[in-house]
Coordinates of C-alpha atoms in Angstrom, one line a residue:
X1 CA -9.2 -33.3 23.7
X2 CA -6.6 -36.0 23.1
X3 CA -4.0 -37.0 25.5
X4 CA -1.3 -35.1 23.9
X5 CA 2.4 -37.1 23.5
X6 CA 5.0 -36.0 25.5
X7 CA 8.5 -36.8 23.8
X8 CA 9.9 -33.4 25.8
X9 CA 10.3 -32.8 29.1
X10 CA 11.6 -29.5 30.7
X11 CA 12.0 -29.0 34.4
X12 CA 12.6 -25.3 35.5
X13 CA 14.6 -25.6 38.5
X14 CA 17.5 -27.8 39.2
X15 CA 17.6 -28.3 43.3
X16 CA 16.2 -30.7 45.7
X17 CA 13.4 -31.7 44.2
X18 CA 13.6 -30.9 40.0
X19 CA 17.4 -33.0 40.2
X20 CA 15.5 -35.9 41.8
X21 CA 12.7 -36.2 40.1
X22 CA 13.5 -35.7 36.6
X23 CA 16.5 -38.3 36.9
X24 CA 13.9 -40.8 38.2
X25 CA 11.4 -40.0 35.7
X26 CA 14.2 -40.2 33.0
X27 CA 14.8 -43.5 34.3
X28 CA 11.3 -45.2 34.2
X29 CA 10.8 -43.0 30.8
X30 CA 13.4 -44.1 28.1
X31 CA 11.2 -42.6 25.5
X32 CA 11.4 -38.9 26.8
X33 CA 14.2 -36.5 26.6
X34 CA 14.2 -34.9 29.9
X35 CA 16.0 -31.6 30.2
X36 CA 16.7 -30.1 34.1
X37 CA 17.5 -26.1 33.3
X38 CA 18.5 -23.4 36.0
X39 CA 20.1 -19.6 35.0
X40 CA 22.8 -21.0 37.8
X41 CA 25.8 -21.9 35.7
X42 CA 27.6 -23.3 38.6
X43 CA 25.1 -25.6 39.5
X44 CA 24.5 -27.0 36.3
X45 CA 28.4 -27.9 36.0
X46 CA 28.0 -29.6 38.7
X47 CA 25.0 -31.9 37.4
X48 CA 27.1 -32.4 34.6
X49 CA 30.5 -33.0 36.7
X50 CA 32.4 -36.4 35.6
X51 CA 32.8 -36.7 39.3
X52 CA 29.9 -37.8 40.9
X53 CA 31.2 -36.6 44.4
X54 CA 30.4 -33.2 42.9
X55 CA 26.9 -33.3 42.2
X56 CA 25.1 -30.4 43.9
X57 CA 22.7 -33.0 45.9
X58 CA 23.8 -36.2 48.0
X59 CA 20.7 -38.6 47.9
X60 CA 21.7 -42.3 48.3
X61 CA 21.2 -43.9 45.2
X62 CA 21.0 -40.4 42.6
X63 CA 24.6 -40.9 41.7
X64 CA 24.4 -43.9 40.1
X65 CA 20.9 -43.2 38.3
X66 CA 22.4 -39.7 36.6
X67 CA 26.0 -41.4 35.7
X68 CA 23.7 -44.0 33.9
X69 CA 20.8 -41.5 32.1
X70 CA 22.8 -38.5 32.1
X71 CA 23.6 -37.5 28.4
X72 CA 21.3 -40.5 26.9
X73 CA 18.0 -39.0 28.2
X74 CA 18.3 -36.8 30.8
X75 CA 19.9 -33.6 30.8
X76 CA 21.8 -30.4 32.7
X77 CA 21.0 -27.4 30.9
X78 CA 21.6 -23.6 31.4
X79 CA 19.7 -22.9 28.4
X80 CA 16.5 -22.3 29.8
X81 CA 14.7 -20.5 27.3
X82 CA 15.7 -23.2 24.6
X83 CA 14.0 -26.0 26.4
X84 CA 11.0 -24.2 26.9
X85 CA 10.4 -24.3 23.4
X86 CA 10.7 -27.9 22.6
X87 CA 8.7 -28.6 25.8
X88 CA 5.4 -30.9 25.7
X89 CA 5.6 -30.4 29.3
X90 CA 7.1 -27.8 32.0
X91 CA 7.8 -29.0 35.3
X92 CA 8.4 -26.0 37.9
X93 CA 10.0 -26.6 40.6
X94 CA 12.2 -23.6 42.1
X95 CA 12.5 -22.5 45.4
X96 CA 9.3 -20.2 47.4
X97 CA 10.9 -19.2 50.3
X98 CA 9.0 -17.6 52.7
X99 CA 8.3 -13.5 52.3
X100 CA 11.0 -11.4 54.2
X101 CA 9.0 -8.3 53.6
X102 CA 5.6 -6.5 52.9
X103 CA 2.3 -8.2 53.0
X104 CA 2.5 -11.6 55.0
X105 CA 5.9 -10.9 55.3
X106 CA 7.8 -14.4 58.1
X107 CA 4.6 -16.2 56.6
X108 CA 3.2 -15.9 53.3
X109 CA 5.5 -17.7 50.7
X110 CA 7.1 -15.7 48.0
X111 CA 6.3 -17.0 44.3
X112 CA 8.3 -14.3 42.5
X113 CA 10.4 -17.2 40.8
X114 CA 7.2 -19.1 39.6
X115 CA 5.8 -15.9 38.3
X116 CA 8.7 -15.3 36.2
X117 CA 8.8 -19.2 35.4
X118 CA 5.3 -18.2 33.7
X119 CA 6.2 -15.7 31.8
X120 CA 9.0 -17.4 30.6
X121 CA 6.9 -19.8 29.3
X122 CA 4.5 -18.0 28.0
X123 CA 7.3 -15.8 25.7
X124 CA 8.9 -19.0 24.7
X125 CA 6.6 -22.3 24.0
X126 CA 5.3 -23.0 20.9
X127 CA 3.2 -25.0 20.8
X128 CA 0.5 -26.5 23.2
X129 CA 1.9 -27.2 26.8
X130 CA 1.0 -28.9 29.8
X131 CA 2.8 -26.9 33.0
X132 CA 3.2 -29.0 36.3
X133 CA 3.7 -27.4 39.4
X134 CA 6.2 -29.2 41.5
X135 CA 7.5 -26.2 43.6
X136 CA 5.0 -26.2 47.6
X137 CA 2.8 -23.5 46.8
X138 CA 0.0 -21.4 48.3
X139 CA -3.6 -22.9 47.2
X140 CA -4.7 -21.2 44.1
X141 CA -1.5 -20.4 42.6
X142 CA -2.6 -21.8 39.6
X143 CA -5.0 -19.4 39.1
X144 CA -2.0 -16.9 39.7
X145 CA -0.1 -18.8 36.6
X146 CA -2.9 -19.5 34.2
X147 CA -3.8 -16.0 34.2
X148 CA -0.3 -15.4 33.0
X149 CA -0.1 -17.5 30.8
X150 CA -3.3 -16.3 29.0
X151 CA -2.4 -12.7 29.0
X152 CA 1.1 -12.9 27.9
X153 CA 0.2 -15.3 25.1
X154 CA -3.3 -13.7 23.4
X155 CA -1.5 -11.9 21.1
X156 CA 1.1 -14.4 20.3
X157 CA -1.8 -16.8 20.4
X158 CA -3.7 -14.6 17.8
X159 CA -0.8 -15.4 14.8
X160 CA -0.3 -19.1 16.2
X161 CA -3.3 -21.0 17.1
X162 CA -1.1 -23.9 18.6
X163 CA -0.1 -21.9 21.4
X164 CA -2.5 -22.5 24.8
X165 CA -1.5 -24.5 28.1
X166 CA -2.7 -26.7 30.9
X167 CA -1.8 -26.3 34.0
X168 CA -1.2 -29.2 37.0
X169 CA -0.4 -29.0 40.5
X170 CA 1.7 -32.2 41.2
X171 CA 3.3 -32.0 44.6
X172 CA 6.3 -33.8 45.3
X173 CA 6.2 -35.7 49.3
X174 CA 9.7 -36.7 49.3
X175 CA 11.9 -37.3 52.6
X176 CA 15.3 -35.9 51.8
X177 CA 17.6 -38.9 52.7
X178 CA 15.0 -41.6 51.4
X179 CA 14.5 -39.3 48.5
X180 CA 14.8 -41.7 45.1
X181 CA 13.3 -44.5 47.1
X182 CA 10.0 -42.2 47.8
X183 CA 10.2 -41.3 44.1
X184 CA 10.7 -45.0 43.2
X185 CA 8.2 -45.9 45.2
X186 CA 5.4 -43.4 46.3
X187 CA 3.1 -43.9 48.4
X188 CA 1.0 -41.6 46.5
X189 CA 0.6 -39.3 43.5
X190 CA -1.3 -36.6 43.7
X191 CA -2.2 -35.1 40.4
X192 CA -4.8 -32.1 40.7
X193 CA -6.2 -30.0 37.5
X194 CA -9.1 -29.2 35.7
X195 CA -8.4 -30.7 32.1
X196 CA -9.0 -34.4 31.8
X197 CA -6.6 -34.8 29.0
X198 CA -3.5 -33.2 30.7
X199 CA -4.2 -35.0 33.7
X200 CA -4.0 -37.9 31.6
X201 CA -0.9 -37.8 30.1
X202 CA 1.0 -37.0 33.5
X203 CA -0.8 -39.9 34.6
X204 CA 0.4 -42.3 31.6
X205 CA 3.9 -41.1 32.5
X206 CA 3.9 -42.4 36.2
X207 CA 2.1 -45.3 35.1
X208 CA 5.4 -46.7 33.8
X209 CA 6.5 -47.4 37.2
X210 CA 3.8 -46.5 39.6
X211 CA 0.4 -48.6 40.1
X212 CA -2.6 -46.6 39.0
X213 CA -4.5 -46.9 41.9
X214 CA -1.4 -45.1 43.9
X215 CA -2.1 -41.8 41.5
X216 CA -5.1 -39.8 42.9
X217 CA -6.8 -37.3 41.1
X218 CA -8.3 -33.9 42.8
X219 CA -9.5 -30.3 41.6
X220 CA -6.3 -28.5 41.5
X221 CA -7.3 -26.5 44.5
X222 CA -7.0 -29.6 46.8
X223 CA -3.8 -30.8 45.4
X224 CA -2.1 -27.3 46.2
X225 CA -3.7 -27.4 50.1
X226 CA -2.9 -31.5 50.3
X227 CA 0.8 -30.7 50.7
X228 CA 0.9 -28.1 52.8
X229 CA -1.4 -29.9 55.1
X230 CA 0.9 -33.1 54.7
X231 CA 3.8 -31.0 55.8
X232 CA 1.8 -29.3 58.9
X233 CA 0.8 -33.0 59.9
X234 CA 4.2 -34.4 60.1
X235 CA 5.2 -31.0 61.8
X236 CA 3.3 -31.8 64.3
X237 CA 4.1 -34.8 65.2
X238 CA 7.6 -33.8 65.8
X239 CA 6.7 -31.1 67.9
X240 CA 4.3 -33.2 70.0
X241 CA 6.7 -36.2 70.8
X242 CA 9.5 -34.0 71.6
X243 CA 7.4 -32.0 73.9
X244 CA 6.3 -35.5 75.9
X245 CA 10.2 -35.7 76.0
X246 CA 10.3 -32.6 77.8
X247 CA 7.6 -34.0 80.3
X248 CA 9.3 -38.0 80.5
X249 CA 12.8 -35.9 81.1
X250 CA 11.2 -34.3 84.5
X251 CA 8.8 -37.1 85.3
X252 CA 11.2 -40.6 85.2
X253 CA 9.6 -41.9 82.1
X254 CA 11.5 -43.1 79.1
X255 CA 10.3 -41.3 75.4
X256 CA 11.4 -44.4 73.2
X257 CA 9.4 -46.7 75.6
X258 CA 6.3 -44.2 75.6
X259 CA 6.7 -43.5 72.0
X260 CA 6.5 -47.7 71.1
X261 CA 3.5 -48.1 73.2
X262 CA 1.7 -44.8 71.1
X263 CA 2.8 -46.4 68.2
X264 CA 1.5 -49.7 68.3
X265 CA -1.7 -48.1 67.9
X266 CA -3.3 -48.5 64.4
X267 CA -4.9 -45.1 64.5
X268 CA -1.5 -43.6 65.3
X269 CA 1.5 -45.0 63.9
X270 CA 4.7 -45.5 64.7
X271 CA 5.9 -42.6 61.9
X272 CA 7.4 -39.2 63.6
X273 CA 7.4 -40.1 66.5
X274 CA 11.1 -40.4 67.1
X275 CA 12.3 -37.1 69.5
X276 CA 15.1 -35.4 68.4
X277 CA 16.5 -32.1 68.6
X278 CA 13.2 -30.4 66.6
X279 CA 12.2 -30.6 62.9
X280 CA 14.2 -28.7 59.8
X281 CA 14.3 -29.0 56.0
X282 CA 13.5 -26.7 53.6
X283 CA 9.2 -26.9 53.9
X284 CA 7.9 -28.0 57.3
X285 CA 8.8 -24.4 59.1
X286 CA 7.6 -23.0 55.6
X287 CA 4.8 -24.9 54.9
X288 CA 3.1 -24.6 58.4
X289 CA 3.7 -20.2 57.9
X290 CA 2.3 -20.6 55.0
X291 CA -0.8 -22.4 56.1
X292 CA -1.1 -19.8 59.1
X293 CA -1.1 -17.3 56.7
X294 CA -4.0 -18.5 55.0
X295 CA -5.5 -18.8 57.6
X296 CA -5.7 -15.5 59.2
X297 CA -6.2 -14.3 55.2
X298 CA -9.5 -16.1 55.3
X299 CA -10.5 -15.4 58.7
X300 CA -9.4 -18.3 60.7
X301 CA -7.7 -16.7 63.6
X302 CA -8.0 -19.4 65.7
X303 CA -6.5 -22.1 63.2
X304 CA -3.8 -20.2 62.9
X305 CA -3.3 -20.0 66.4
X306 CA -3.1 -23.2 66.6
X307 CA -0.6 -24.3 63.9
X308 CA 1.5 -21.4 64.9
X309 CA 2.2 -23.0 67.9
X310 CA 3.6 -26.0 66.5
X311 CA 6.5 -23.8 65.1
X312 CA 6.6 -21.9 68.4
X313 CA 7.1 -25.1 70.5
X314 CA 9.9 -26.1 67.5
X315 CA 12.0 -23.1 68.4
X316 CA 11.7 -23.9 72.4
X317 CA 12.5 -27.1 72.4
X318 CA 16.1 -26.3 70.3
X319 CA 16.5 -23.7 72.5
X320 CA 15.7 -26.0 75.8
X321 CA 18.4 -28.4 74.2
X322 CA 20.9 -25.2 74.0
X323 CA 20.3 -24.1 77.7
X324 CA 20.6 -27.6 79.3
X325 CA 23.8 -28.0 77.7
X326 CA 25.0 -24.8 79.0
X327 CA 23.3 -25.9 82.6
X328 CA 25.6 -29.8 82.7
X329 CA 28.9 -27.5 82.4
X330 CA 28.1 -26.0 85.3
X331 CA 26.5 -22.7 83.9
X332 CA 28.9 -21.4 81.3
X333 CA 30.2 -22.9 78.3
X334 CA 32.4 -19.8 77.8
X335 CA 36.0 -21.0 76.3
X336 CA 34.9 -24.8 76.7
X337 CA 34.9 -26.8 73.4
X338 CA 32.0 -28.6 72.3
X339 CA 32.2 -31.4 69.5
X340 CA 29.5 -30.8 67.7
X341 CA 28.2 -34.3 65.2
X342 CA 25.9 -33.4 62.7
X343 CA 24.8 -30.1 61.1
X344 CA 22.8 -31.5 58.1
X345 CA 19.5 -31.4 59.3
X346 CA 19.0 -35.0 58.9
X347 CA 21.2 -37.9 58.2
X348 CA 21.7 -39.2 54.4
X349 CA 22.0 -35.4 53.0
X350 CA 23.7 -32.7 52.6
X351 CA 21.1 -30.0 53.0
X352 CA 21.0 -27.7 56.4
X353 CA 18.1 -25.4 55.3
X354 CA 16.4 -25.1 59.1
X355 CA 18.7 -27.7 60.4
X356 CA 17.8 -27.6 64.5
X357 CA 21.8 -27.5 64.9
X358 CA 22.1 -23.9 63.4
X359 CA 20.0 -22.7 66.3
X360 CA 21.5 -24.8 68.7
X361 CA 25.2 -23.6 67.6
X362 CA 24.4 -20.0 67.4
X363 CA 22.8 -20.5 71.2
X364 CA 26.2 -22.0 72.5
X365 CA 28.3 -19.5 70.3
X366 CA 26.2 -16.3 71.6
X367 CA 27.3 -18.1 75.1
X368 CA 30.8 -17.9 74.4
X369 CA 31.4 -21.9 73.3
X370 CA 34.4 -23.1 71.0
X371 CA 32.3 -25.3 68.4
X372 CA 34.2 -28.6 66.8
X373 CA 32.1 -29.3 64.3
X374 CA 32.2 -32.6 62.2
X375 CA 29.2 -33.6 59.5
X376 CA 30.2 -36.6 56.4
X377 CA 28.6 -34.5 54.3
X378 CA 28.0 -30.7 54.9
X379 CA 31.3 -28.6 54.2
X380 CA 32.7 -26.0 55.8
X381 CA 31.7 -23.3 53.9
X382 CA 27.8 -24.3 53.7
X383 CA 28.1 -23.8 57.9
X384 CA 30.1 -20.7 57.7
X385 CA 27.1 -19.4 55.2
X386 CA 24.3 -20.9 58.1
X387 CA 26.1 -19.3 61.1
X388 CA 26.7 -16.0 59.6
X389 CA 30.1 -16.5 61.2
X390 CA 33.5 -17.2 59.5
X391 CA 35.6 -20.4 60.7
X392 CA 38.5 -20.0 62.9
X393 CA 40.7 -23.2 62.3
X394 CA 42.5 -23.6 65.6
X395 CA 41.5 -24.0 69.5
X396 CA 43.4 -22.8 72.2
X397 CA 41.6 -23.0 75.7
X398 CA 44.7 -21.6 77.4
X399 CA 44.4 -18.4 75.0
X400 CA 41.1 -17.7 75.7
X401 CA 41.0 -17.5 79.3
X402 CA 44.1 -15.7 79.3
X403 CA 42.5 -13.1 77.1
X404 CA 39.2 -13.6 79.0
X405 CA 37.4 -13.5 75.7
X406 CA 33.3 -13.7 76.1
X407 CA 33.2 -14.6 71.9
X408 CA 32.3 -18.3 70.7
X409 CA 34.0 -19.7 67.8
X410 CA 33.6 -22.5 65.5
X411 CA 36.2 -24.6 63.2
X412 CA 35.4 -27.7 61.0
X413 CA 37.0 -31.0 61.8
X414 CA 37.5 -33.9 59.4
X415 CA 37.0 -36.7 61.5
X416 CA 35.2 -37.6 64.8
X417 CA 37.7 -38.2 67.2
X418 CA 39.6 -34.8 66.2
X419 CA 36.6 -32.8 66.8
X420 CA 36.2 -34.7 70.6
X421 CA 39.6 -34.4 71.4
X422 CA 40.6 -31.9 74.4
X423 CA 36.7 -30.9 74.3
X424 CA 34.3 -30.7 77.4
X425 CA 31.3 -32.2 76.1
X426 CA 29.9 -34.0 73.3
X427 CA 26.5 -33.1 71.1
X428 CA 24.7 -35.5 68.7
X429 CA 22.5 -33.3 66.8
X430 CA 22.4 -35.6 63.0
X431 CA 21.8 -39.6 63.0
X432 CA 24.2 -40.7 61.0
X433 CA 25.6 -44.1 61.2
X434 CA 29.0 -43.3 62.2
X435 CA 28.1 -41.8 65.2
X436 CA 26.8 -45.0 66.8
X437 CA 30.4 -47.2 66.2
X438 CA 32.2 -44.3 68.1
X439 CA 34.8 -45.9 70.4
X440 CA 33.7 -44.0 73.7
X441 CA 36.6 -45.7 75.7
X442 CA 38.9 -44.0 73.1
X443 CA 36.6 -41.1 73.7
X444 CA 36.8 -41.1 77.3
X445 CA 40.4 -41.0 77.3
X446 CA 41.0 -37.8 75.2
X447 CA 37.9 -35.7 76.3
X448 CA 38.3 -33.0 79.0
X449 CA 37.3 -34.2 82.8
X450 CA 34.2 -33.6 83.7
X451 CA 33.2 -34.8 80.1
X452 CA 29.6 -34.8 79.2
X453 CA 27.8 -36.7 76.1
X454 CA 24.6 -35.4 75.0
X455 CA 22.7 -37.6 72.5
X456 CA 19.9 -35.8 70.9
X457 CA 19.1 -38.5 68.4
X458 CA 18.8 -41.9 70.6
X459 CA 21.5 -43.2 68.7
X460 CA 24.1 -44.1 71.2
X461 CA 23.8 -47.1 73.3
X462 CA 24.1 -45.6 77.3
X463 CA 25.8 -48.5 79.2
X464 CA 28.4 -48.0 76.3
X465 CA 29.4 -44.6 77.5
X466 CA 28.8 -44.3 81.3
X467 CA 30.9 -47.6 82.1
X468 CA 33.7 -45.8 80.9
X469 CA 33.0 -43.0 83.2
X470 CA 31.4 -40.1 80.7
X471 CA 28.5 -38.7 82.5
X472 CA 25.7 -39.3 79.5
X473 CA 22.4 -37.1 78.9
X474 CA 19.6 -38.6 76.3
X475 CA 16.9 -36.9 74.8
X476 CA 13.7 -37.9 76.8
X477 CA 15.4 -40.0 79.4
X478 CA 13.7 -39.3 82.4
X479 CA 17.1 -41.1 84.0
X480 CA 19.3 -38.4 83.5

């Protein structure tokens, strides 16, 4: 068959990854009208928001790549339906989130939204179309789709012989944070499928920016397992070098100087291996269930076993964080105010899906703490929303303990030095650059005595804090 021409894009699904991707592919595709479509209103008026601060994503660098595409060839549609019927090619990429209930329910992931994606498609293209998969799937989803596809469409199929599809998995390995610069430039595409021709046209697309030999071709089988085994991999690494931060914390070693000598090894890497208060994001904790599911759905108890643990060891090591804090102020944090600095789960977004300082704040509120929390970039709503809690906007210590209240609370501060003021400690949970040109004489000064600073993150210099007399705890420092 001949490569078909793509002069229409539509992406079903306008969040972390479809935004992203389809304004970078807009960019490096002048030729192609791209169209981004979600049912959510809201979010779409935000894509399409005059003010860039409003965009429902913070990715450095995607502001300036939609205020320059956005109405020329790419686009922020509601109309869903519409753009599937122009479509050469579907891109879907909405959320999976991991089964609450029912078969493989806290592992298996939940494709209801690519299901109805499919039939979708199938009751409104026209014409021969190419679907990519974009969302993290389970392997042999594709099947799952095709066979949707096919029955929905025989009749329709029957009047129009134009009507019959191709389907891709193309999984996106993006880094939120680093996001357009992964997109700009990957290290890999993966492109997995059975039909030479589609695969060639998704191909010809990257090609405008990416080198050829970057884009890989697999059965689609392969592609779909590739990025859940991606995600598992990097998992691990997390969850390995933070537990050696556990053992260089009781043993005098030093994590940053154990994790540099790893590193320099060529068959290891330096890449992960930074310790930190345990891994978040939207896939890695979903991803690695997923992959246990499939495991103990094809027999492979002992596999499972073993990625299952990497999770396990996730959650102990934010809960080990929680518990030592709780330990440095002498036992109870009860009525004590803790600045907390970062809730994104990473620095350079905005997204807290499995951030490691939601568990780590609901440890210290369940303990009775006063949270301060400060993040450049997560509101105070999106935290209200994570901690099932609502904000209470003032702090009085002297109120509490008359009251003798054993309830936490949390409010959202503006800026740094208003969340540390008056509080007993100091937790580093996000990397972001302002938190290493904090003035920590100017801290030391309006903090609570004994004051504590726990850095999480190995951001903060320590000779900078304990000369001015703060008493200073770092992730993997077997000195403390």
């Amino acid at each position: 068959m001949q490569n078909k021409e793509i002069k229409n894009i539509c992406c079903i699904g306008a969040g972390y990854v479809g935004g992203p991707t389809m304004a970078v592919l807009a960019k490096h595709c002048p030729n192609i009208q791209v169209t981004v479509t979600d049912h959510n209103l809201e979010r779409i008026n935000d894509w399409n928001s005059i003010d860039l601060s409003k965009l429902p994503i913070y990715e450095p660098g995607l502001d300036e790549i939609v205020n320059k595409y956005r109405g020329k060839n790419l686009h922020f549609s509601s109309e869903v339906e519409k753009n599937i019927s122009i479509a050469d090619m579907i891109f879907i990429s909405v959320n999976t989130p991991t089964k609450t209930k029912g078969v493989g329910a806290g592992k298996a992931s939940d494709i209801k939204w690519v299901e109805a994606c499919a039939r979708q498609v199938a009751n409104n293209a026209k014409n021969h179309t190419i679907i990519v998969e974009k969302s993290t799937l389970p392997v042999r989803t594709a099947e799952v789709i095709k066979n949707i596809l096919e029955s929905a469409t025989s009749m329709k199929s029957q009047k129009n012989p134009s009507i019959s599809f191709d389907v891709l998995s193309n999984p996106e390995f993006l880094s939120e944070g680093s996001a357009i610069q992964d997109l700009m430039h990957p290290d890999r595409v993966l492109i997995g499928g059975e039909e030479e021709s589609a695969i060639d046209s998704l191909t010809e697309i990257y090609s405008n920016w990416v080198p050829k030999s970057k884009i890989l071709r697999t059965n689609i089988w392969s592609s779909e397992l590739a990025k859940l085994t991606a995600n598992a991999f990097l998992a691990q690494r997390i969850s390995s070098i933070n537990s050696i931060a556990a053992l260089c914390e009781a043993t005098g070693a030093d994590i940053r100087e154990v994790s540099r000598a790893i590193g320099s090894d060529s068959r290891i890497g330096s890449k992960f291996l930074d310790a930190g208060p345990g891994f978040g994001g939207s896939c890695f904790k979903k991803d690695i269930l997923n992959l246990v599911y499939l495991c103990e759905y094809f027999g492979l108890p002992e596999v499972a076993e073993f990625w299952e643990g990497v999770v396990k060891l996730n959650y102990w090591h934010q809960d080990r964080i929680s518990q030592l804090v709780v330990k440095k102020l002498f036992g109870t944090v009860t009525g004590k105010k803790i600045s907390i600095l970062g809730f994104a789960f990473k620095a350079n977004t905005n997204d807290t899906r499995e951030s490691a300082s939601i568990k780590i704040c609901k440890d210290l509120l369940e303990e009775g703490a006063i949270l301060s929390i400060h993040d450049p970039k997560v509101d105070s709503d999106q935290i209200a929303k994570d901690l099932k809690m609502k904000e209470k906007k003032s702090f009085k210590r002297d109120k509490l303990i008359k009251e003798n209240t054993q309830e936490g609370n949390w409010y959202f501060s503006d800026e740094i030095y208003e969340s540390i003021n008056n509080a007993d400690a100091v937790l580093v949970l996000t990397e972001w650059v302002d938190y290493t040109n904090i003035n920590w004489d100017k801290v030391s000064k309006i903090m609570r005595k004994p004051s504590w600073i726990f850095d999480t993150r190995s951001i903060i210099e320590p000779g900078k804090v304990i000369k001015t007399g703060l008493n200073f705890w770092r992730l993997g420092d077997g000195l403390n």
